[in-house]
Every structure is written in structure tokens, then in C-alpha cells.
Amino acid sequence: MTRSDIATIAPAALRIAVLGGTTAELPGEGRPGVGAYRLTARAGGAYLFVGVHGTRLAPPTRIPDLSLQPGDICFYDAHRPPSLDFPAHCRLKVFLVPHEELGLEDGGDDLRRVVTHPVARSSRLGTLLSPFLSELADTAVSAISAEPPVGEMLARNAVNLLATLAAEQLGRTRTGTPGADPTDAPVGRSPLMARVLGFIDEHLADADLSPEVIASAHHISVRYLHRLFQDEGTSVGRWVQRRRLEECRRDLVLGVRNRRTIASVAGRWGFLSATHFSRVFRAAYGMSPSEWRDSAGQGQTGGRGTPLHDRRPRPAPPPLTDDPLRSPSVSPSPSPSLSPPRARR
């Protein structure tokens, strides 16, 4: 195969290549070595590859030869790529991505798991992602020169999809059975969701934090962001409010010593209305902010009353507002019963 199109998107740490013709090698940082495993295909069409660099398979690792069908998605080690046995009338669409962008741990163990389990085009996950990634590769390559911002946005979306795909494959190999469809196996939180939650924690104090800000920072749509949180059993606003309340609760304990006011604690963590803060704090913990602070002071000084460690707050119910990020002054309204995931500490 001769290289027909190739593009590099530096901000997304991604290279995309669309290859056609005849060649014996996949793009990467190295060449197939002696004893490299072989990828075989007999039918024409498009094949998708994810070359992972920044980590590599351990030298003794033996990967079995694999047979691919058009539309299959196959990961490979960009430092030690496999050899190819493909027909001339096919196209290879290759995404070269650093391992950290895919959420793969360094050391090669995660890489070995995803390399040995290509995603079949006929699987439920392949049916969903293969056509989209194939079209995205063509569009991103052509858009880089014509419309760089569009090409970069598409590249970011590609990285996020590939990270989700890697997480699904790791879930399959850790908890699934050989030959099982990866979407049937329970999986952990996706690398994209982990990055979103990290971003939220870093910007909790920003009163302007909103779904639009969060989505824009990760180059995804607001609709897709809401869908990620819906899959976690909560919403963007509820998660942010829950995390802000936790930080406020901790600061109120510290405030006993440093004399912070309740209003200053609330304002520090993005609550614009002290009245709204007091209302949602009581709903979450069964006591007002001042009662929580006073119980902390009694517990630390040995005063009368229930000490802090015995005042166990109730589990946080759904917040009082439909949109905690945007409605600090609305009256309480019924919310669906949700079970938010365990908050990160």
C-alpha cells in the first residue's frame, strides 16, 4: 500500500493515515521484527487500526497471528508493529495515539490485552463504531488543510472514541469470557469520563462552571456530556453540586479554627447564594451548615453536645433544584430518584 493521505494533529496528540495500494508495513515508530505476528486479510474493503505508542509490549510477549475482516478495528504496538498479508485492493485507516490518551497503563500489560482482541465489525460495538471511525478518518484528513479547527475537533472526538473502545476491550479481557461480545461484559469508567471528573474537581471553585464549559474543554457536545453522566446514574449539575457540598463540609470543619464564615466557604466553592447553599446543605446532610460547624467545634474542643465523629450525615438525596449549576434561586421542585455514584475523594 502506498500512503495516500496522512495528517498530524498535534494538540490532540494524534496522527491519522489513510493508506491504499500495496505495502507490507503499518506506520509507527518501528518495523516488524523477526518473529513478528502476522495480520491476515483476504477480502477487499477498509480496515481500521489503532497504533499505540509511548509504551510497548515486553520483548518475550508472543502475540498469535490474527485474521481480520473488512471493518474490523485492530490495536497494535507502534514500536513493534505486526507484519501484514493483505490484498492490494483494500484501504487501511490508521490512528496513531499515545497510550496515555487511550487510558492504557505503561508497562505493556494493557496493550497486550487490547492487541490480542480486535473488535469485529460484526459485533455490537463494531457495528456502532467502525463506520463512524472510518468516515471520521477520511473527514479529518481532508479537513486538516481546509479547516484546521474542524479537523482538530474531529481528531479530539476520535481520541475520545478510541479511549472508550480501549476501555471496553479491557473490560472484556478482565471480566469477560473468550469469544464473548465485549459489550456484554461489565466495564469500568471510561478514560474520557475520568478526565471529565478530574476537570470538574479542578474547577469546582469556578462559579461559571457549566455543562457547556466542561463539554468544550473535552471537545464533545453538551448532549454527549449529559449522556455520560446519565450512564453513571446522575447528571452533570447533581455531580458538581455534590462535590461542592463535600468540599464545603470539609472547609466548615477547618473554619472552626481559621474563623471562616459560612458565606465565605460557600462562595469559595462556587455557591453564589448563601440561602441556596444552606438549603441544599441541609437536604444533603440533615443539618444546617452552622449546625455542622458547631458540632465540629464541640467535637474538637470537648464541649457538650454530640461530637463531630458521632454526627453521621445522612446519604445525600437528589438536590432541590432541577439544574444545580444554573438555578441557585429557584424554588424546590421534585427530582427523579437517582443514586449518584460514589464521589471521588
mmCIF file of C-alpha atoms in Angstrom, residues 55-178:
data_model
loop_
_atom_site.group_PDB
_atom_site.id
_atom_site.type_symbol
_atom_site.label_atom_id
_atom_site.label_comp_id
_atom_site.label_asym_id
_atom_site.label_seq_id
_atom_site.Cartn_x
_atom_site.Cartn_y
_atom_site.Cartn_z
ATOM 1 C CA THR A 55 4.568 2.151 25.757
ATOM 2 C CA ARG A 56 5.429 -1.182 24.225
ATOM 3 C CA LEU A 57 4.940 -4.890 24.541
ATOM 4 C CA ALA A 58 7.557 -6.720 26.593
ATOM 5 C CA PRO A 59 10.077 -8.459 24.289
ATOM 6 C CA PRO A 60 9.068 -12.002 25.289
ATOM 7 C CA THR A 61 5.390 -11.302 24.527
ATOM 8 C CA ARG A 62 4.072 -13.653 21.885
ATOM 9 C CA ILE A 63 1.000 -12.469 20.015
ATOM 10 C CA PRO A 64 -0.876 -15.061 17.959
ATOM 11 C CA ASP A 65 -1.437 -14.444 14.264
ATOM 12 C CA LEU A 66 -4.816 -12.820 13.646
ATOM 13 C CA SER A 67 -7.230 -12.945 10.730
ATOM 14 C CA LEU A 68 -9.254 -9.792 10.035
ATOM 15 C CA GLN A 69 -12.392 -8.954 8.097
ATOM 16 C CA PRO A 70 -13.283 -5.601 6.472
ATOM 17 C CA GLY A 71 -14.390 -3.083 9.081
ATOM 18 C CA ASP A 72 -12.584 -4.791 11.971
ATOM 19 C CA ILE A 73 -10.734 -2.494 14.398
ATOM 20 C CA CYS A 74 -7.310 -3.747 15.448
ATOM 21 C CA PHE A 75 -4.884 -2.256 18.012
ATOM 22 C CA TYR A 76 -1.134 -2.728 17.554
ATOM 23 C CA ASP A 77 2.160 -1.726 19.165
ATOM 24 C CA ALA A 78 3.522 1.138 17.050
ATOM 25 C CA HIS A 79 7.050 0.332 18.263
ATOM 26 C CA ARG A 80 6.825 -3.344 17.248
ATOM 27 C CA PRO A 81 4.157 -3.497 14.530
ATOM 28 C CA PRO A 82 2.919 -6.754 13.065
ATOM 29 C CA SER A 83 3.587 -7.883 9.513
ATOM 30 C CA LEU A 84 0.736 -7.744 7.006
ATOM 31 C CA ASP A 85 -0.664 -10.164 4.494
ATOM 32 C CA PHE A 86 -3.385 -8.081 2.828
ATOM 33 C CA PRO A 87 -4.784 -7.897 -0.697
ATOM 34 C CA ALA A 88 -3.863 -4.954 -2.904
ATOM 35 C CA HIS A 89 -7.441 -3.694 -3.274
ATOM 36 C CA CYS A 90 -8.041 -2.581 0.311
ATOM 37 C CA ARG A 91 -7.605 0.553 2.385
ATOM 38 C CA LEU A 92 -6.072 0.900 5.809
ATOM 39 C CA LYS A 93 -7.244 3.712 8.078
ATOM 40 C CA VAL A 94 -4.758 4.130 10.891
ATOM 41 C CA PHE A 95 -4.972 6.194 14.090
ATOM 42 C CA LEU A 96 -1.632 6.663 15.892
ATOM 43 C CA VAL A 97 -2.271 7.644 19.516
ATOM 44 C CA PRO A 98 -0.134 7.886 22.709
ATOM 45 C CA HIS A 99 -1.030 5.233 25.258
ATOM 46 C CA GLU A 100 -1.926 7.786 27.951
ATOM 47 C CA GLU A 101 -4.580 9.332 25.690
ATOM 48 C CA LEU A 102 -6.218 5.905 25.496
ATOM 49 C CA GLY A 103 -6.079 5.361 29.254
ATOM 50 C CA LEU A 104 -3.647 2.446 28.890
ATOM 51 C CA GLU A 105 -1.203 1.911 31.731
ATOM 52 C CA ASP A 106 2.509 1.955 30.967
ATOM 53 C CA GLY A 107 4.327 -1.353 31.031
ATOM 54 C CA GLY A 108 2.609 -3.136 28.158
ATOM 55 C CA ASP A 109 0.084 -5.290 30.035
ATOM 56 C CA ASP A 110 -2.942 -3.234 28.947
ATOM 57 C CA LEU A 111 -1.502 -3.021 25.447
ATOM 58 C CA ARG A 112 -1.184 -6.794 25.211
ATOM 59 C CA ARG A 113 -4.838 -7.184 26.185
ATOM 60 C CA VAL A 114 -6.183 -4.840 23.519
ATOM 61 C CA VAL A 115 -3.779 -6.046 20.812
ATOM 62 C CA THR A 116 -4.901 -9.644 21.146
ATOM 63 C CA HIS A 117 -8.628 -8.795 20.934
ATOM 64 C CA PRO A 118 -9.565 -6.991 17.702
ATOM 65 C CA VAL A 119 -13.066 -5.541 17.598
ATOM 66 C CA ALA A 120 -15.060 -7.403 14.970
ATOM 67 C CA ARG A 121 -17.125 -5.309 12.587
ATOM 68 C CA SER A 122 -19.996 -7.744 13.205
ATOM 69 C CA SER A 123 -20.003 -7.190 16.992
ATOM 70 C CA ARG A 124 -22.407 -4.708 18.530
ATOM 71 C CA LEU A 125 -19.531 -2.373 19.416
ATOM 72 C CA GLY A 126 -18.014 -2.730 15.947
ATOM 73 C CA THR A 127 -21.348 -2.109 14.254
ATOM 74 C CA LEU A 128 -21.604 1.183 16.141
ATOM 75 C CA LEU A 129 -18.018 2.468 15.942
ATOM 76 C CA SER A 130 -16.435 1.033 12.791
ATOM 77 C CA PRO A 131 -18.431 3.046 10.207
ATOM 78 C CA PHE A 132 -18.142 6.189 12.300
ATOM 79 C CA LEU A 133 -14.357 5.902 12.757
ATOM 80 C CA SER A 134 -13.885 5.063 9.093
ATOM 81 C CA GLU A 135 -15.774 8.153 7.974
ATOM 82 C CA LEU A 136 -14.121 10.262 10.657
ATOM 83 C CA ALA A 137 -10.642 9.268 9.393
ATOM 84 C CA ASP A 138 -11.495 10.386 5.849
ATOM 85 C CA THR A 139 -13.133 13.607 7.017
ATOM 86 C CA ALA A 140 -10.407 14.552 9.499
ATOM 87 C CA VAL A 141 -7.610 14.073 6.985
ATOM 88 C CA SER A 142 -9.308 16.279 4.383
ATOM 89 C CA ALA A 143 -10.360 18.878 6.967
ATOM 90 C CA ILE A 144 -6.883 19.447 8.420
ATOM 91 C CA SER A 145 -5.703 21.504 5.457
ATOM 92 C CA ALA A 146 -9.045 23.065 4.548
ATOM 93 C CA GLU A 147 -10.463 23.804 8.023
ATOM 94 C CA PRO A 148 -7.890 23.169 10.786
ATOM 95 C CA PRO A 149 -10.284 23.851 13.717
ATOM 96 C CA VAL A 150 -12.796 21.359 12.318
ATOM 97 C CA GLY A 151 -10.091 18.777 11.736
ATOM 98 C CA GLU A 152 -8.781 19.233 15.277
ATOM 99 C CA MET A 153 -12.258 18.843 16.771
ATOM 100 C CA LEU A 154 -12.814 15.654 14.774
ATOM 101 C CA ALA A 155 -9.441 14.355 15.917
ATOM 102 C CA ARG A 156 -10.345 15.001 19.554
ATOM 103 C CA ASN A 157 -13.581 13.106 19.067
ATOM 104 C CA ALA A 158 -11.637 10.239 17.512
ATOM 105 C CA VAL A 159 -9.291 10.059 20.513
ATOM 106 C CA ASN A 160 -12.226 10.014 22.924
ATOM 107 C CA LEU A 161 -13.953 7.245 20.968
ATOM 108 C CA LEU A 162 -10.765 5.198 20.792
ATOM 109 C CA ALA A 163 -10.214 5.626 24.540
ATOM 110 C CA THR A 164 -13.740 4.360 25.154
ATOM 111 C CA LEU A 165 -13.114 1.458 22.795
ATOM 112 C CA ALA A 166 -9.903 0.552 24.650
ATOM 113 C CA ALA A 167 -11.737 0.674 27.986
ATOM 114 C CA GLU A 168 -14.440 -1.637 26.601
ATOM 115 C CA GLN A 169 -11.817 -4.100 25.379
ATOM 116 C CA LEU A 170 -10.007 -4.080 28.720
ATOM 117 C CA GLY A 171 -13.324 -4.721 30.436
ATOM 118 C CA ARG A 172 -13.877 -7.708 28.198
ATOM 119 C CA THR A 173 -10.468 -9.261 28.757
ATOM 120 C CA ARG A 174 -10.564 -8.714 32.517
ATOM 121 C CA THR A 175 -14.113 -9.818 33.221
ATOM 122 C CA GLY A 176 -15.447 -11.462 30.069
ATOM 123 C CA THR A 177 -15.034 -14.884 28.556
ATOM 124 C CA PRO A 178 -13.148 -15.805 25.375
#
